[in-house]
Amino acid sequence: MTKFSVNLNKFALLRNARGGALPDVTSIARRCLDRGVDGLTLHPRPDERHARAGDVRALAALVRERPGTELNVEGFPDERYLDLVLEVKAHQATLVPDAPGQLTSDHGWKAGDEEARLTPIVAQLRAAGVRVSLFLDPDPAELEAVKRVGADRIELYTESWARAFGTADEAGQLAPFVTTARRAQALGLGVNAGHDLNLANLGPFLTAVPNVLEVSIGHAFVCEAFDYTLEGTIDRYLTITRTGG
């Protein structure tokens, strides 16, 4: 079974666009947990254009009330991010190589090049009991360095799969994910996945890529909620993740 974590950034973006408190991110998070999602994800960027530090603190308190659920905090591992993750004792830190003003994540770590930077950061987080996942392109050549860095998991950056889905290039784009996942698991690394996954492409991805532990989905989730309602969209994702595709 793959765990389903809802990324709430776009709800926060909508709230911030109006300058008020609606939609209430914590209230939506509670509805997601009530419906059975396994976890919540936030990516609090430095400009706080969507998720804010206060949202992270509120969701950390919420998951503490729900044994078995988790908070995953994504971000570039600067001092601001690390202080927040350690403060709230997030279950998982997903480290991404984003520039401060980047619109959205668009590449994974070159772990071999960043080994000296990442190793002490990963050690600090793990010493505090935080599981660490590195955002990674589907490239098995990076996995030995990921292992040396000390990360627990990788999160496969799935945009190339999403773009190829339904095209003649679908099989060719899927193959590197299968290879990378298998190699990671052989090295003792867990495998997560995320970015542009949706109700159409998630099932085939989970059918082909073995033993994906968790997917985090945000933008598509919000869009699909217009069609199926919040709870209806959750139900559809849980059907996919509970059956492995």
Coordinates of C-alpha atoms in Angstrom, one line a residue:
M1 CA 0.0 0.0 0.0
T2 CA 1.2 3.5 -0.9
K3 CA 0.5 6.3 1.6
F4 CA -1.2 9.4 0.3
S5 CA -0.1 12.8 1.6
V6 CA -2.1 15.9 0.5
N7 CA 0.0 19.0 -0.3
L8 CA -1.9 22.0 1.0
N9 CA 0.2 24.8 -0.6
K10 CA -2.4 25.8 -3.2
F11 CA -5.1 26.2 -0.6
A12 CA -2.7 28.5 1.2
L13 CA -2.0 30.4 -2.0
L14 CA -5.7 31.0 -2.5
R15 CA -6.0 32.3 1.1
N16 CA -3.1 34.6 0.7
A17 CA -4.4 36.0 -2.6
R18 CA -7.4 37.6 -0.7
G19 CA -5.4 38.5 2.4
G20 CA -7.8 36.9 4.8
A21 CA -8.2 33.6 6.6
L22 CA -10.2 31.7 4.0
P23 CA -9.9 29.0 2.9
D24 CA -8.8 27.8 6.3
V25 CA -5.8 25.6 5.7
T26 CA -6.1 23.8 9.0
S27 CA -9.8 23.1 8.6
I28 CA -9.1 21.6 5.1
A29 CA -6.3 19.6 6.6
R30 CA -8.6 18.2 9.2
R31 CA -11.2 17.3 6.6
C32 CA -8.5 15.4 4.7
L33 CA -7.4 13.5 7.8
D34 CA -11.1 12.8 8.7
R35 CA -11.5 11.2 5.3
G36 CA -8.5 8.9 5.7
V37 CA -5.4 10.5 4.1
D38 CA -2.2 9.3 5.6
G39 CA -0.4 12.6 5.8
L40 CA -0.1 16.3 5.1
T41 CA 2.6 18.1 3.1
L42 CA 3.6 21.7 3.1
H43 CA 6.4 23.6 1.3
P44 CA 6.9 26.9 3.2
R45 CA 9.0 29.0 0.8
P46 CA 11.1 31.9 2.0
D47 CA 8.6 34.5 0.6
E48 CA 5.6 32.7 2.2
R49 CA 3.6 33.2 -0.9
H50 CA 1.6 30.1 0.0
A51 CA 2.4 28.0 3.1
R52 CA 3.6 30.0 6.1
A53 CA 5.5 29.0 9.2
G54 CA 2.3 29.3 11.1
D55 CA 0.6 26.8 8.9
V56 CA 3.4 24.3 9.5
R57 CA 3.0 24.7 13.3
A58 CA -0.8 24.3 13.1
L59 CA -0.6 21.2 11.0
A60 CA 2.1 19.7 13.2
A61 CA -0.3 20.1 16.2
L62 CA -3.1 18.6 14.1
V63 CA -1.2 15.4 13.2
R64 CA 0.0 15.0 16.8
E65 CA -3.7 14.5 17.6
R66 CA -4.0 11.8 15.0
P67 CA -1.7 8.8 15.7
G68 CA -0.6 7.2 12.5
T69 CA -0.7 10.3 10.4
E70 CA 2.4 12.3 9.4
L71 CA 3.6 15.8 8.5
N72 CA 6.0 16.1 5.6
V73 CA 7.7 19.5 5.3
E74 CA 9.4 20.2 1.9
G75 CA 12.0 22.9 1.3
F76 CA 15.5 24.0 0.6
P77 CA 17.6 23.2 3.7
D78 CA 18.6 26.7 4.7
E79 CA 18.7 27.8 8.3
R80 CA 15.1 29.1 8.3
Y81 CA 13.8 25.8 7.0
L82 CA 15.8 23.6 9.3
D83 CA 14.9 25.6 12.4
L84 CA 11.2 25.2 11.6
V85 CA 11.4 21.5 10.8
L86 CA 13.3 20.8 14.0
E87 CA 10.9 23.0 16.0
V88 CA 7.8 21.2 15.0
K89 CA 9.5 17.8 14.9
A90 CA 8.1 16.9 11.5
H91 CA 7.9 13.2 10.7
Q92 CA 9.6 13.8 7.3
A93 CA 11.8 16.4 5.8
T94 CA 11.9 16.4 2.0
L95 CA 14.9 18.4 0.9
V96 CA 14.6 20.1 -2.5
P97 CA 17.3 22.0 -4.4
D98 CA 15.1 25.1 -5.1
A99 CA 16.3 28.6 -5.5
P100 CA 14.6 31.1 -3.1
G101 CA 12.3 32.6 -5.7
Q102 CA 11.6 29.5 -7.8
L103 CA 8.0 29.1 -9.0
T104 CA 7.9 25.3 -8.3
S105 CA 10.4 22.5 -7.9
D106 CA 11.8 21.6 -11.3
H107 CA 14.8 19.3 -10.7
G108 CA 16.3 16.9 -8.2
W109 CA 19.6 17.0 -6.3
K110 CA 22.9 16.2 -7.9
A111 CA 23.7 14.3 -4.7
G112 CA 27.3 13.5 -5.7
D113 CA 28.0 17.2 -6.2
E114 CA 26.2 18.3 -3.0
E115 CA 27.5 15.5 -0.7
A116 CA 29.6 17.8 1.5
R117 CA 26.6 20.2 2.0
L118 CA 23.9 17.6 2.5
T119 CA 25.7 15.1 4.8
P120 CA 25.8 17.3 8.0
I121 CA 22.2 18.5 7.4
V122 CA 20.9 15.0 7.0
A123 CA 22.7 13.9 10.1
Q124 CA 21.3 16.8 12.1
L125 CA 17.7 16.0 11.1
R126 CA 18.0 12.3 11.6
A127 CA 19.6 12.9 15.1
A128 CA 16.4 14.8 15.9
G129 CA 14.2 11.8 14.8
V130 CA 13.2 13.4 11.5
R131 CA 13.1 11.0 8.5
V132 CA 14.9 12.6 5.5
S133 CA 14.0 12.2 1.8
L134 CA 15.9 13.8 -1.0
F135 CA 14.1 15.1 -4.1
L136 CA 15.7 13.2 -7.0
D137 CA 15.5 12.9 -10.8
P138 CA 15.0 9.3 -12.0
D139 CA 18.7 8.7 -12.2
P140 CA 20.2 5.6 -10.6
A141 CA 23.7 7.1 -10.9
E142 CA 22.9 9.5 -8.0
L143 CA 21.9 6.8 -5.6
E144 CA 25.3 5.8 -4.2
A145 CA 25.8 9.4 -3.1
V146 CA 22.3 9.6 -1.6
K147 CA 23.2 6.5 0.5
R148 CA 26.5 8.1 1.6
V149 CA 24.7 11.3 2.5
G150 CA 22.6 9.3 4.9
A151 CA 19.1 9.9 3.6
D152 CA 16.4 7.5 4.5
R153 CA 14.4 7.9 1.2
I154 CA 14.3 9.5 -2.2
E155 CA 11.3 11.3 -3.7
L156 CA 11.2 10.7 -7.4
Y157 CA 10.5 13.9 -9.3
T158 CA 7.7 12.7 -11.6
E159 CA 7.1 15.7 -14.0
S160 CA 8.7 13.8 -17.0
W161 CA 6.3 10.9 -16.4
A162 CA 3.3 13.3 -16.2
R163 CA 4.3 15.1 -19.4
A164 CA 4.8 11.8 -21.3
F165 CA 1.6 10.1 -20.0
G166 CA -0.7 9.3 -22.8
T167 CA 1.9 9.9 -25.5
A168 CA 4.1 7.6 -27.6
D169 CA 6.9 8.4 -25.2
E170 CA 5.1 7.1 -22.1
A171 CA 6.9 3.7 -21.8
G172 CA 10.3 5.3 -22.4
Q173 CA 9.8 7.9 -19.8
L174 CA 8.5 5.4 -17.2
A175 CA 11.5 3.0 -17.5
P176 CA 14.0 5.2 -15.6
F177 CA 11.6 5.5 -12.7
V178 CA 11.4 1.7 -12.5
T179 CA 15.2 1.3 -12.7
T180 CA 15.9 4.0 -10.1
A181 CA 13.3 2.7 -7.7
R182 CA 14.6 -0.8 -7.8
R183 CA 18.2 0.3 -7.4
A184 CA 17.3 2.6 -4.5
Q185 CA 15.5 -0.3 -2.7
A186 CA 18.4 -2.6 -3.2
L187 CA 20.6 0.0 -1.4
G188 CA 18.1 0.2 1.5
L189 CA 16.5 3.5 0.5
G190 CA 12.7 4.0 0.6
V191 CA 11.0 5.5 -2.4
N192 CA 8.5 8.3 -2.5
A193 CA 7.2 10.1 -5.5
G194 CA 5.6 13.5 -6.4
H195 CA 5.1 16.3 -8.8
D196 CA 2.3 16.6 -11.4
L197 CA 0.8 13.2 -10.4
N198 CA -2.9 13.1 -10.8
L199 CA -5.9 10.8 -10.8
A200 CA -5.2 9.8 -14.4
N201 CA -1.5 9.0 -14.3
L202 CA -1.0 7.9 -10.7
G203 CA -2.4 4.4 -11.1
P204 CA -0.2 3.4 -14.0
F205 CA 2.8 4.8 -12.3
L206 CA 2.2 2.8 -9.1
T207 CA 1.5 -0.3 -11.2
A208 CA 4.9 -0.1 -12.9
V209 CA 7.1 1.4 -10.2
P210 CA 7.6 -1.1 -7.3
N211 CA 6.9 -0.4 -3.7
V212 CA 6.4 3.3 -3.7
L213 CA 5.9 4.2 0.0
E214 CA 4.3 7.6 -0.3
V215 CA 3.0 10.1 -2.9
S216 CA 2.4 13.7 -2.2
I217 CA -0.1 15.5 -4.5
G218 CA -1.2 19.1 -4.3
H219 CA -1.9 21.1 -7.5
A220 CA -3.8 18.3 -9.3
F221 CA -5.7 17.5 -6.1
V222 CA -7.0 21.1 -5.8
C223 CA -8.0 21.1 -9.5
E224 CA -9.7 17.8 -9.3
A225 CA -11.7 18.8 -6.2
F226 CA -13.6 21.2 -8.4
D227 CA -14.9 18.2 -10.3
Y228 CA -15.3 15.6 -7.5
T229 CA -15.5 17.7 -4.3
L230 CA -12.7 17.5 -1.6
E231 CA -13.9 14.3 -0.1
G232 CA -14.7 12.7 -3.4
T233 CA -11.2 13.4 -4.7
I234 CA -9.7 12.0 -1.6
D235 CA -11.8 8.8 -2.0
R236 CA -10.5 8.4 -5.6
Y237 CA -6.9 8.8 -4.6
L238 CA -7.2 6.4 -1.7
T239 CA -8.8 3.8 -4.0
I240 CA -5.7 4.1 -6.2
T241 CA -3.1 4.1 -3.4
R242 CA -4.7 1.4 -1.4
T243 CA -4.8 -1.0 -4.4
G244 CA -1.3 -0.1 -5.7
G245 CA -2.6 1.2 -9.0

